[in-house]
PDB file of C-alpha atoms and ligand atoms in Angstrom:
ATOM      1  CA  MET A 111     156.788 113.533 138.517  1.00 63.00           C
ATOM      2  CA  GLU A 112     154.412 110.365 138.247  1.00 73.00           C
ATOM      3  CA  ASN A 113     157.301 108.004 137.853  1.00 79.00           C
ATOM      4  CA  ASN A 114     159.060 109.713 140.947  1.00 92.00           C
ATOM      5  CA  LEU A 115     155.789 108.837 143.089  1.00 95.00           C
ATOM      6  CA  LYS A 116     155.588 105.619 141.811  1.00 95.00           C
ATOM      7  CA  ASP A 117     159.221 104.965 142.844  1.00 95.00           C
ATOM      8  CA  LYS A 118     158.580 106.512 146.588  1.00 96.00           C
ATOM      9  CA  ILE A 119     155.386 104.250 146.652  1.00 97.00           C
ATOM     10  CA  LEU A 120     157.736 100.714 145.765  1.00 96.00           C
ATOM     11  CA  GLN A 121     160.176 101.973 148.460  1.00 97.00           C
ATOM     12  CA  LEU A 122     157.818 102.752 151.091  1.00 97.00           C
ATOM     13  CA  LYS A 123     156.138  99.466 150.619  1.00 97.00           C
ATOM     14  CA  LYS A 124     158.984  97.694 150.995  1.00 96.00           C
ATOM     15  CA  LYS A 125     159.779  99.325 154.048  1.00 96.00           C
ATOM     16  CA  ARG A 126     156.651  98.897 155.483  1.00 97.00           C
ATOM     17  CA  GLY A 127     156.545  95.166 154.220  1.00 97.00           C
ATOM     18  CA  ALA A 128     153.260  95.761 152.410  1.00 98.00           C
ATOM     19  CA  LYS A 129     151.497  94.446 149.531  1.00 98.00           C
ATOM     20  CA  ILE A 130     149.514  96.344 146.829  1.00 98.00           C
ATOM     21  CA  LEU A 131     146.109  95.186 145.948  1.00 98.00           C
ATOM     22  CA  ALA A 132     143.744  96.917 143.008  1.00 98.00           C
ATOM     23  CA  HIS A 133     140.876  96.361 141.758  1.00 98.00           C
ATOM     24  CA  TYR A 134     140.049  95.764 138.103  1.00 97.00           C
ATOM     25  CA  TYR A 135     138.006  99.124 138.147  1.00 98.00           C
ATOM     26  CA  GLN A 136     140.790 101.026 139.511  1.00 98.00           C
ATOM     27  CA  ARG A 137     143.080 103.743 137.683  1.00 97.00           C
ATOM     28  CA  GLY A 138     145.440 102.310 135.232  1.00 96.00           C
ATOM     29  CA  GLU A 139     148.465 103.839 137.288  1.00 96.00           C
ATOM     30  CA  ILE A 140     146.999 102.193 140.218  1.00 97.00           C
ATOM     31  CA  GLN A 141     146.769  98.654 138.672  1.00 97.00           C
ATOM     32  CA  ASP A 142     150.182  99.023 137.319  1.00 96.00           C
ATOM     33  CA  ILE A 143     151.832  99.716 140.611  1.00 97.00           C
ATOM     34  CA  ALA A 144     149.854  96.802 142.285  1.00 98.00           C
ATOM     35  CA  ASP A 145     151.435  93.495 142.939  1.00 98.00           C
ATOM     36  CA  ALA A 146     147.654  92.014 142.257  1.00 98.00           C
ATOM     37  CA  VAL A 147     145.031  93.292 140.523  1.00 97.00           C
ATOM     38  CA  GLY A 148     141.525  91.102 140.314  1.00 95.00           C
ATOM     39  CA  ASP A 149     137.944  90.951 141.507  1.00 91.00           C
ATOM     40  CA  SER A 150     137.412  91.738 145.174  1.00 85.00           C
ATOM     41  CA  TYR A 151     137.159  88.089 146.146  1.00 81.00           C
ATOM     42  CA  TYR A 152     140.233  86.616 144.661  1.00 89.00           C
ATOM     43  CA  LEU A 153     142.158  90.132 146.151  1.00 91.00           C
ATOM     44  CA  SER A 154     140.696  89.218 149.723  1.00 85.00           C
ATOM     45  CA  LYS A 155     142.445  85.645 148.885  1.00 86.00           C
ATOM     46  CA  VAL A 156     145.700  87.379 148.076  1.00 94.00           C
ATOM     47  CA  ALA A 157     145.433  89.289 151.117  1.00 94.00           C
ATOM     48  CA  LYS A 158     144.998  86.138 153.435  1.00 91.00           C
ATOM     49  CA  ASP A 159     147.445  83.887 151.895  1.00 94.00           C
ATOM     50  CA  CYS A 160     150.441  86.534 151.364  1.00 97.00           C
ATOM     51  CA  ASN A 161     153.336  86.761 153.756  1.00 97.00           C
ATOM     52  CA  GLU A 162     153.128  90.539 154.260  1.00 98.00           C
ATOM     53  CA  GLN A 163     151.187  92.123 157.300  1.00 97.00           C
ATOM     54  CA  VAL A 164     150.237  95.433 155.684  1.00 98.00           C
ATOM     55  CA  ILE A 165     147.429  94.916 152.874  1.00 98.00           C
ATOM     56  CA  VAL A 166     146.823  98.538 150.754  1.00 98.00           C
ATOM     57  CA  PHE A 167     143.649  97.843 149.441  1.00 98.00           C
ATOM     58  CA  CYS A 168     142.875  99.967 146.278  1.00 98.00           C
ATOM     59  CA  GLY A 169     139.134  99.561 145.775  1.00 98.00           C
ATOM     60  CA  VAL A 170     136.171 100.349 147.786  1.00 98.00           C
ATOM     61  CA  LYS A 171     135.279 100.329 151.362  1.00 97.00           C
ATOM     62  CA  PHE A 172     133.471  96.612 151.305  1.00 97.00           C
ATOM     63  CA  MET A 173     136.720  95.110 149.402  1.00 96.00           C
ATOM     64  CA  ALA A 174     138.955  96.168 152.040  1.00 96.00           C
ATOM     65  CA  GLU A 175     136.343  94.785 154.755  1.00 96.00           C
ATOM     66  CA  SER A 176     136.481  91.601 153.310  1.00 95.00           C
ATOM     67  CA  ALA A 177     140.063  91.632 153.574  1.00 94.00           C
ATOM     68  CA  LYS A 178     139.874  92.545 157.240  1.00 96.00           C
ATOM     69  CA  ILE A 179     137.394  89.917 157.930  1.00 96.00           C
ATOM     70  CA  LEU A 180     139.689  87.254 156.407  1.00 94.00           C
ATOM     71  CA  SER A 181     142.914  88.504 157.710  1.00 94.00           C
ATOM     72  CA  PRO A 182     142.182  90.155 161.241  1.00 96.00           C
ATOM     73  CA  GLU A 183     145.786  89.867 162.528  1.00 96.00           C
ATOM     74  CA  LYS A 184     146.425  91.900 159.292  1.00 97.00           C
ATOM     75  CA  THR A 185     146.501  95.427 158.968  1.00 97.00           C
ATOM     76  CA  VAL A 186     144.529  96.692 156.362  1.00 97.00           C
ATOM     77  CA  ILE A 187     144.480 100.051 154.829  1.00 98.00           C
ATOM     78  CA  LEU A 188     142.210 102.019 152.374  1.00 98.00           C
ATOM     79  CA  PRO A 189     143.931 104.734 151.185  1.00 98.00           C
ATOM     80  CA  VAL A 190     140.663 106.847 150.599  1.00 98.00           C
ATOM     81  CA  MET A 191     138.611 106.027 153.354  1.00 97.00           C
ATOM     82  CA  ASP A 192     135.231 107.867 151.525  1.00 97.00           C
ATOM     83  CA  ALA A 193     135.546 105.431 148.644  1.00 98.00           C
ATOM     84  CA  GLY A 194     132.376 103.511 149.387  1.00 98.00           C
ATOM     85  CA  CYS A 195     130.005 101.477 147.090  1.00 98.00           C
ATOM     86  CA  PRO A 196     126.216 102.893 146.737  1.00 98.00           C
ATOM     87  CA  MET A 197     125.237  99.632 145.553  1.00 98.00           C
ATOM     88  CA  ALA A 198     126.665  97.991 149.182  1.00 98.00           C
ATOM     89  CA  ASP A 199     124.996 101.418 151.355  1.00 98.00           C
ATOM     90  CA  MET A 200     121.539 100.259 149.770  1.00 98.00           C
ATOM     91  CA  ALA A 201     121.179  97.534 152.526  1.00 98.00           C
ATOM     92  CA  GLU A 202     121.134  98.159 156.260  1.00 97.00           C
ATOM     93  CA  GLY A 203     121.819  95.983 159.063  1.00 97.00           C
ATOM     94  CA  HIS A 204     118.420  96.505 160.546  1.00 97.00           C
ATOM     95  CA  GLU A 205     116.494  96.066 157.335  1.00 97.00           C
ATOM     96  CA  VAL A 206     118.385  92.949 156.578  1.00 98.00           C
ATOM     97  CA  GLU A 207     116.939  91.908 160.257  1.00 98.00           C
ATOM     98  CA  GLU A 208     113.383  92.909 159.710  1.00 98.00           C
ATOM     99  CA  LEU A 209     112.997  90.762 156.147  1.00 98.00           C
ATOM    100  CA  LYS A 210     114.612  87.854 157.741  1.00 98.00           C
ATOM    101  CA  LYS A 211     112.223  88.115 160.311  1.00 98.00           C
ATOM    102  CA  LYS A 212     109.332  87.862 157.513  1.00 98.00           C
ATOM    103  CA  HIS A 213     111.001  84.709 155.910  1.00 97.00           C
ATOM    104  CA  PRO A 214     112.459  82.712 158.778  1.00 96.00           C
ATOM    105  CA  LYS A 215     112.908  79.657 156.398  1.00 96.00           C
ATOM    106  CA  ALA A 216     114.935  81.199 153.681  1.00 97.00           C
ATOM    107  CA  LYS A 217     118.858  81.470 153.584  1.00 98.00           C
ATOM    108  CA  VAL A 218     120.286  84.763 153.376  1.00 98.00           C
ATOM    109  CA  VAL A 219     122.658  85.136 150.194  1.00 98.00           C
ATOM    110  CA  CYS A 220     124.633  88.535 150.084  1.00 98.00           C
ATOM    111  CA  TYR A 221     126.809  89.488 147.292  1.00 98.00           C
ATOM    112  CA  ILE A 222     130.028  90.284 148.203  1.00 96.00           C
ATOM    113  CA  ASN A 223     129.316  93.862 147.482  1.00 97.00           C
ATOM    114  CA  SER A 224     127.855  94.708 151.010  1.00 98.00           C
ATOM    115  CA  SER A 225     129.028  95.867 154.407  1.00 97.00           C
ATOM    116  CA  ALA A 226     130.619  93.446 156.886  1.00 98.00           C
ATOM    117  CA  GLU A 227     127.278  94.237 159.146  1.00 98.00           C
ATOM    118  CA  VAL A 228     125.063  92.557 156.182  1.00 98.00           C
ATOM    119  CA  LYS A 229     127.714  89.879 155.611  1.00 98.00           C
ATOM    120  CA  ALA A 230     127.065  88.807 159.336  1.00 98.00           C
ATOM    121  CA  LEU A 231     123.864  88.706 159.027  1.00 98.00           C
ATOM    122  CA  SER A 232     123.939  86.275 155.983  1.00 98.00           C
ATOM    123  CA  ASP A 233     124.314  82.740 155.833  1.00 98.00           C
ATOM    124  CA  VAL A 234     126.649  82.953 152.499  1.00 98.00           C
ATOM    125  CA  CYS A 235     128.298  85.322 150.555  1.00 97.00           C
ATOM    126  CA  CYS A 236     128.560  85.308 146.889  1.00 96.00           C
ATOM    127  CA  THR A 237     130.249  86.920 143.875  1.00 94.00           C
ATOM    128  CA  SER A 238     129.054  87.392 140.294  1.00 94.00           C
ATOM    129  CA  SER A 239     131.264  84.473 139.188  1.00 91.00           C
ATOM    130  CA  ASN A 240     130.035  81.925 141.931  1.00 93.00           C
ATOM    131  CA  ALA A 241     126.464  82.547 142.539  1.00 96.00           C
ATOM    132  CA  LEU A 242     124.928  80.630 140.352  1.00 95.00           C
ATOM    133  CA  ASN A 243     126.686  77.553 141.640  1.00 94.00           C
ATOM    134  CA  ILE A 244     125.847  78.859 145.385  1.00 96.00           C
ATOM    135  CA  ILE A 245     122.272  79.179 144.871  1.00 97.00           C
ATOM    136  CA  ARG A 246     121.975  75.741 143.273  1.00 96.00           C
ATOM    137  CA  ASN A 247     124.381  74.097 146.058  1.00 95.00           C
ATOM    138  CA  ILE A 248     121.691  75.358 148.728  1.00 96.00           C
ATOM    139  CA  ASP A 249     118.853  72.786 149.815  1.00 94.00           C
ATOM    140  CA  GLU A 250     116.494  75.183 151.207  1.00 94.00           C
ATOM    141  CA  GLU A 251     114.024  76.440 148.445  1.00 96.00           C
ATOM    142  CA  GLU A 252     113.684  80.047 149.684  1.00 97.00           C
ATOM    143  CA  ILE A 253     116.396  82.361 149.275  1.00 98.00           C
ATOM    144  CA  ILE A 254     116.919  85.836 150.204  1.00 98.00           C
ATOM    145  CA  PHE A 255     119.350  87.459 147.810  1.00 98.00           C
ATOM    146  CA  LEU A 256     120.857  91.201 148.418  1.00 98.00           C
ATOM    147  CA  PRO A 257     121.385  93.678 147.698  1.00 98.00           C
ATOM    148  CA  ASP A 258     121.621  93.880 143.672  1.00 98.00           C
ATOM    149  CA  LYS A 259     118.390  93.077 142.243  1.00 98.00           C
ATOM    150  CA  ASN A 260     119.847  92.647 138.927  1.00 98.00           C
ATOM    151  CA  LEU A 261     122.396  89.849 139.702  1.00 98.00           C
ATOM    152  CA  GLY A 262     119.582  88.120 141.590  1.00 98.00           C
ATOM    153  CA  GLU A 263     117.127  88.463 139.030  1.00 98.00           C
ATOM    154  CA  TYR A 264     119.958  86.952 136.632  1.00 98.00           C
ATOM    155  CA  ILE A 265     120.383  84.038 138.983  1.00 98.00           C
ATOM    156  CA  GLN A 266     116.442  83.433 139.201  1.00 98.00           C
ATOM    157  CA  GLU A 267     116.016  83.132 135.548  1.00 97.00           C
ATOM    158  CA  GLN A 268     118.602  80.373 135.527  1.00 97.00           C
ATOM    159  CA  VAL A 269     117.201  78.550 138.945  1.00 97.00           C
ATOM    160  CA  PRO A 270     113.607  78.813 138.356  1.00 96.00           C
ATOM    161  CA  GLU A 271     112.952  76.116 140.954  1.00 96.00           C
ATOM    162  CA  LYS A 272     113.682  78.055 143.795  1.00 97.00           C
ATOM    163  CA  LYS A 273     111.716  80.923 145.330  1.00 98.00           C
ATOM    164  CA  PHE A 274     113.671  84.320 145.316  1.00 98.00           C
ATOM    165  CA  ILE A 275     112.718  87.521 147.863  1.00 98.00           C
ATOM    166  CA  ILE A 276     115.187  90.084 146.063  1.00 98.00           C
ATOM    167  CA  TRP A 277     116.364  93.153 147.552  1.00 98.00           C
ATOM    168  CA  ASN A 278     115.793  96.326 145.295  1.00 98.00           C
ATOM    169  CA  GLY A 279     119.595  97.712 145.216  1.00 98.00           C
ATOM    170  CA  PHE A 280     121.578  98.502 142.108  1.00 98.00           C
ATOM    171  CA  CYS A 281     124.736  99.428 140.858  1.00 98.00           C
ATOM    172  CA  ILE A 282     124.356 103.582 139.997  1.00 97.00           C
ATOM    173  CA  THR A 283     127.239 102.748 137.175  1.00 97.00           C
ATOM    174  CA  HIS A 284     125.809  99.841 135.419  1.00 97.00           C
ATOM    175  CA  LYS A 285     122.292 101.216 135.670  1.00 96.00           C
ATOM    176  CA  ARG A 286     123.212 104.100 133.527  1.00 96.00           C
ATOM    177  CA  VAL A 287     123.641 101.965 130.698  1.00 97.00           C
ATOM    178  CA  ARG A 288     120.641 102.611 127.901  1.00 97.00           C
ATOM    179  CA  HIS A 289     119.202 100.104 126.087  1.00 97.00           C
ATOM    180  CA  LYS A 290     119.185 102.163 122.938  1.00 96.00           C
ATOM    181  CA  GLU A 291     122.879 102.855 123.165  1.00 96.00           C
ATOM    182  CA  ILE A 292     123.037  99.109 122.866  1.00 97.00           C
ATOM    183  CA  ILE A 293     121.052  99.136 120.043  1.00 96.00           C
ATOM    184  CA  GLN A 294     122.831 102.015 118.187  1.00 95.00           C
ATOM    185  CA  ALA A 295     126.235  99.959 118.684  1.00 94.00           C
ATOM    186  CA  LYS A 296     124.824  96.784 117.149  1.00 93.00           C
ATOM    187  CA  ASP A 297     123.335  98.726 114.316  1.00 94.00           C
ATOM    188  CA  ILE A 298     126.723 100.813 113.448  1.00 92.00           C
ATOM    189  CA  HIS A 299     128.837  97.312 113.770  1.00 92.00           C
ATOM    190  CA  LYS A 300     127.342  94.497 113.192  1.00 92.00           C
ATOM    191  CA  ASP A 301     130.367  92.416 113.925  1.00 94.00           C
ATOM    192  CA  MET A 302     130.366  93.870 117.485  1.00 97.00           C
ATOM    193  CA  VAL A 303     130.494  91.498 120.435  1.00 98.00           C
ATOM    194  CA  ILE A 304     128.389  92.509 123.462  1.00 98.00           C
ATOM    195  CA  VAL A 305     129.792  91.397 126.719  1.00 98.00           C
ATOM    196  CA  THR A 306     128.157  92.635 129.998  1.00 98.00           C
ATOM    197  CA  HIS A 307     128.369  92.286 133.458  1.00 98.00           C
ATOM    198  CA  PRO A 308     125.281  90.785 135.231  1.00 98.00           C
ATOM    199  CA  GLU A 309     125.006  94.214 137.414  1.00 98.00           C
ATOM    200  CA  CYS A 310     123.270  95.940 134.192  1.00 98.00           C
ATOM    201  CA  GLU A 311     119.637  95.735 134.001  1.00 98.00           C
ATOM    202  CA  LYS A 312     117.494  93.196 132.194  1.00 98.00           C
ATOM    203  CA  GLU A 313     116.969  94.649 128.821  1.00 98.00           C
ATOM    204  CA  ILE A 314     120.841  95.108 128.434  1.00 98.00           C
ATOM    205  CA  ARG A 315     121.455  91.586 129.381  1.00 98.00           C
ATOM    206  CA  ASP A 316     119.129  90.485 126.737  1.00 98.00           C
ATOM    207  CA  GLU A 317     120.895  92.000 124.208  1.00 97.00           C
ATOM    208  CA  SER A 318     124.523  90.571 124.970  1.00 98.00           C
ATOM    209  CA  ASP A 319     126.510  87.977 123.664  1.00 98.00           C
ATOM    210  CA  PHE A 320     128.266  87.378 126.958  1.00 98.00           C
ATOM    211  CA  ILE A 321     127.560  87.541 130.506  1.00 98.00           C
ATOM    212  CA  GLY A 322     129.981  87.491 133.436  1.00 97.00           C
ATOM    213  CA  SER A 323     131.949  88.965 136.004  1.00 95.00           C
ATOM    214  CA  THR A 324     134.916  91.401 135.585  1.00 96.00           C
ATOM    215  CA  GLY A 325     137.538  88.234 135.529  1.00 94.00           C
ATOM    216  CA  GLU A 326     135.176  86.514 132.886  1.00 95.00           C
ATOM    217  CA  ILE A 327     134.909  89.368 130.730  1.00 96.00           C
ATOM    218  CA  ILE A 328     138.734  90.352 130.747  1.00 96.00           C
ATOM    219  CA  ASN A 329     139.198  86.545 129.707  1.00 95.00           C
ATOM    220  CA  PHE A 330     136.409  85.982 127.281  1.00 96.00           C
ATOM    221  CA  VAL A 331     137.609  89.060 125.106  1.00 96.00           C
ATOM    222  CA  ASN A 332     141.538  88.233 125.809  1.00 95.00           C
ATOM    223  CA  THR A 333     140.916  84.967 124.312  1.00 95.00           C
ATOM    224  CA  SER A 334     138.229  85.810 121.416  1.00 95.00           C
ATOM    225  CA  SER A 335     138.935  85.624 118.005  1.00 94.00           C
ATOM    226  CA  ASN A 336     136.304  88.378 117.360  1.00 95.00           C
ATOM    227  CA  LYS A 337     137.635  91.921 116.876  1.00 94.00           C
ATOM    228  CA  LYS A 338     135.155  94.090 117.866  1.00 96.00           C
ATOM    229  CA  PHE A 339     133.504  94.398 121.656  1.00 97.00           C
ATOM    230  CA  LEU A 340     131.260  96.716 123.338  1.00 97.00           C
ATOM    231  CA  ILE A 341     132.283  96.409 126.651  1.00 98.00           C
ATOM    232  CA  VAL A 342     129.472  96.822 129.097  1.00 98.00           C
ATOM    233  CA  THR A 343     131.291  97.301 132.618  1.00 98.00           C
ATOM    234  CA  GLU A 344     133.372  99.612 134.189  1.00 98.00           C
ATOM    235  CA  GLU A 345     135.752 101.149 131.936  1.00 97.00           C
ATOM    236  CA  GLY A 346     138.725 100.400 134.334  1.00 97.00           C
ATOM    237  CA  VAL A 347     138.756  96.731 132.764  1.00 97.00           C
ATOM    238  CA  LEU A 348     140.269  98.155 129.727  1.00 96.00           C
ATOM    239  CA  HIS A 349     143.441  98.423 131.211  1.00 95.00           C
ATOM    240  CA  GLN A 350     143.742  94.426 131.311  1.00 95.00           C
ATOM    241  CA  MET A 351     142.317  93.761 127.707  1.00 94.00           C
ATOM    242  CA  ASP A 352     144.848  92.709 125.198  1.00 80.00           C
ATOM    243  CA  SER A 353     144.520  95.094 122.192  1.00 73.00           C
ATOM    244  CA  LYS A 354     146.416  92.970 119.799  1.00 76.00           C
ATOM    245  CA  ASP A 355     145.479  91.642 116.632  1.00 77.00           C
ATOM    246  CA  ASN A 356     143.885  94.761 116.201  1.00 86.00           C
ATOM    247  CA  LYS A 357     140.904  94.409 118.764  1.00 94.00           C
ATOM    248  CA  GLU A 358     138.820  97.647 119.043  1.00 94.00           C
ATOM    249  CA  PHE A 359     136.892  98.035 122.391  1.00 96.00           C
ATOM    250  CA  TYR A 360     133.649 100.684 122.710  1.00 96.00           C
ATOM    251  CA  MET A 361     131.411 101.793 125.813  1.00 96.00           C
ATOM    252  CA  PRO A 362     127.934 102.678 125.870  1.00 95.00           C
ATOM    253  CA  GLY A 363     127.527 106.399 125.955  1.00 90.00           C
ATOM    254  CA  GLY A 364     131.447 106.333 125.388  1.00 88.00           C
ATOM    255  CA  SER A 365     132.353 105.614 128.713  1.00 90.00           C
ATOM    256  CA  MET A 366     131.309 103.547 131.908  1.00 96.00           C
ATOM    257  CA  VAL A 367     133.070 105.302 135.303  1.00 97.00           C
ATOM    258  CA  CYS A 368     132.393 104.470 138.799  1.00 98.00           C
ATOM    259  CA  VAL A 369     133.368 107.926 140.524  1.00 98.00           C
ATOM    260  CA  ASN A 370     134.047 105.929 144.010  1.00 98.00           C
ATOM    261  CA  MET A 371     136.701 103.363 142.364  1.00 98.00           C
ATOM    262  CA  LYS A 372     138.320 106.328 140.560  1.00 98.00           C
ATOM    263  CA  LYS A 373     138.787 108.407 144.012  1.00 98.00           C
ATOM    264  CA  THR A 374     142.437 106.644 144.611  1.00 98.00           C
ATOM    265  CA  ARG A 375     145.130 108.592 143.041  1.00 98.00           C
ATOM    266  CA  LEU A 376     148.737 107.641 143.397  1.00 98.00           C
ATOM    267  CA  GLU A 377     149.288 110.562 146.105  1.00 97.00           C
ATOM    268  CA  ASP A 378     146.528 108.686 148.217  1.00 98.00           C
ATOM    269  CA  VAL A 379     148.391 105.316 148.034  1.00 98.00           C
ATOM    270  CA  TYR A 380     151.665 106.864 149.091  1.00 97.00           C
ATOM    271  CA  ASN A 381     150.397 109.185 151.827  1.00 97.00           C
ATOM    272  CA  SER A 382     148.874 106.060 153.566  1.00 97.00           C
ATOM    273  CA  LEU A 383     151.621 104.047 153.477  1.00 97.00           C
ATOM    274  CA  LEU A 384     153.529 107.014 154.681  1.00 97.00           C
ATOM    275  CA  ASN A 385     151.289 107.662 157.927  1.00 97.00           C
ATOM    276  CA  MET A 386     149.794 104.259 158.045  1.00 96.00           C
ATOM    277  CA  LYS A 387     146.227 105.870 158.427  1.00 92.00           C
ATOM    278  CA  ASN A 388     142.719 104.738 156.859  1.00 97.00           C
ATOM    279  CA  LYS A 389     143.443 101.200 158.521  1.00 98.00           C
ATOM    280  CA  ILE A 390     140.208  99.123 158.655  1.00 98.00           C
ATOM    281  CA  GLU A 391     138.730  98.095 162.053  1.00 97.00           C
ATOM    282  CA  LEU A 392     136.030  95.754 162.622  1.00 98.00           C
ATOM    283  CA  LYS A 393     134.119  94.345 165.791  1.00 98.00           C
ATOM    284  CA  GLU A 394     134.923  91.165 166.330  1.00 98.00           C
ATOM    285  CA  ASP A 395     131.542  89.883 166.664  1.00 98.00           C
ATOM    286  CA  ILE A 396     130.747  91.267 163.219  1.00 98.00           C
ATOM    287  CA  ARG A 397     133.742  90.234 161.947  1.00 98.00           C
ATOM    288  CA  ILE A 398     133.706  86.393 163.170  1.00 98.00           C
ATOM    289  CA  LYS A 399     129.903  86.318 161.756  1.00 98.00           C
ATOM    290  CA  ALA A 400     131.041  87.810 158.381  1.00 98.00           C
ATOM    291  CA  SER A 401     133.970  85.552 158.411  1.00 97.00           C
ATOM    292  CA  THR A 402     131.440  82.616 158.543  1.00 97.00           C
ATOM    293  CA  ALA A 403     129.247  83.744 155.238  1.00 97.00           C
ATOM    294  CA  LEU A 404     132.596  84.026 152.940  1.00 94.00           C
ATOM    295  CA  LYS A 405     134.020  80.955 154.283  1.00 93.00           C
ATOM    296  CA  ASN A 406     130.547  79.254 153.040  1.00 95.00           C
ATOM    297  CA  MET A 407     130.837  80.705 149.812  1.00 93.00           C
ATOM    298  CA  HIS A 408     134.208  78.858 149.507  1.00 87.00           C
ATOM    299  CA  LYS A 409     132.496  75.480 150.334  1.00 89.00           C
ATOM    300  CA  LEU A 410     129.408  76.227 148.154  1.00 91.00           C
ATOM    301  CA  GLY A 411     130.908  78.072 145.751  1.00 84.00           C
ATOM    302  CA  GLY A 412     133.197  75.303 144.717  1.00 68.00           C
TER     303      GLY A 412
HETATM  304  S1  LIG B   3     130.816  99.729 139.954  1.00 93.02           S
HETATM  305 FE1  LIG B   3     129.160  99.941 141.037  1.00 93.02          FE
HETATM  306  S2  LIG B   3     129.334  98.443 142.370  1.00 93.02           S
HETATM  307 FE2  LIG B   3     131.540  98.499 142.063  1.00 93.02          FE
HETATM  308  S3  LIG B   3     132.072  99.854 143.099  1.00 93.02           S
HETATM  309 FE3  LIG B   3     130.891 101.304 141.715  1.00 93.02          FE
HETATM  310  S4  LIG B   3     129.015 101.662 142.538  1.00 93.02           S
HETATM  311 FE4  LIG B   3     129.549  99.818 143.823  1.00 93.02          FE
END
């Protein structure tokens, strides 16, 4: 049945001239049918650079929006329209405007996990892999960082000479990790390597051997000579991890799942392609301003 559906999706994809993109946190079967799997910025670049005019973005809304911001001429489809990101929803445009008024000299850096409206109000976007470079390359001393408090504080620790005004947003998936779960795992498996996403809280990061973005975590694990890993990010990354050489993977609490990322099923991909529904539409003035913030990310991120 699943194979039958996969075949039907691939046929329909060809007929529509579409490219299917999947974030690392998507279900394994979605990653398997995708033309490209990666983090949100990489995928928005693939969407922009590919020849296909229809992009099916299997992820959450801000990701499909980022693809549309960079490729306005293309049709960008989000298979499940209510697959959102609670962290992105924690910063609203009018609140950002208020904060900007209070700190007129500050540069506004927004994590890519933000709405198009918030990106449009920001000077530059960042991802978890390029945030440090970007902040270091900004001349201004004062930085408004939003919406992720944990990523903001992680960068602040490394750039203490700058003044940070950090938003109080967080990822509900990474926030669920308990400090005692990490300590228990370390007690049971002395040789375990703890790899953590910077969206985790400080007390979790401080117990970690490696901190990085999803792509960096996958690369670290796949090239490491260690055998046992505690993976402290959404469990979709396991699908890209290489278990050869008897590598063992564990997760705090047994699993870490983002319910929004898991909303997309093969049926949704098929139906969205069949009916060409769930197209991302953005107001042009917002899109243009947001695209400046994304392009600045490229300039400052190196
Ligand atoms: S894992 Fe966290 S940051 Fe990523 S989409 Fe889910 S809620 Fe948002």
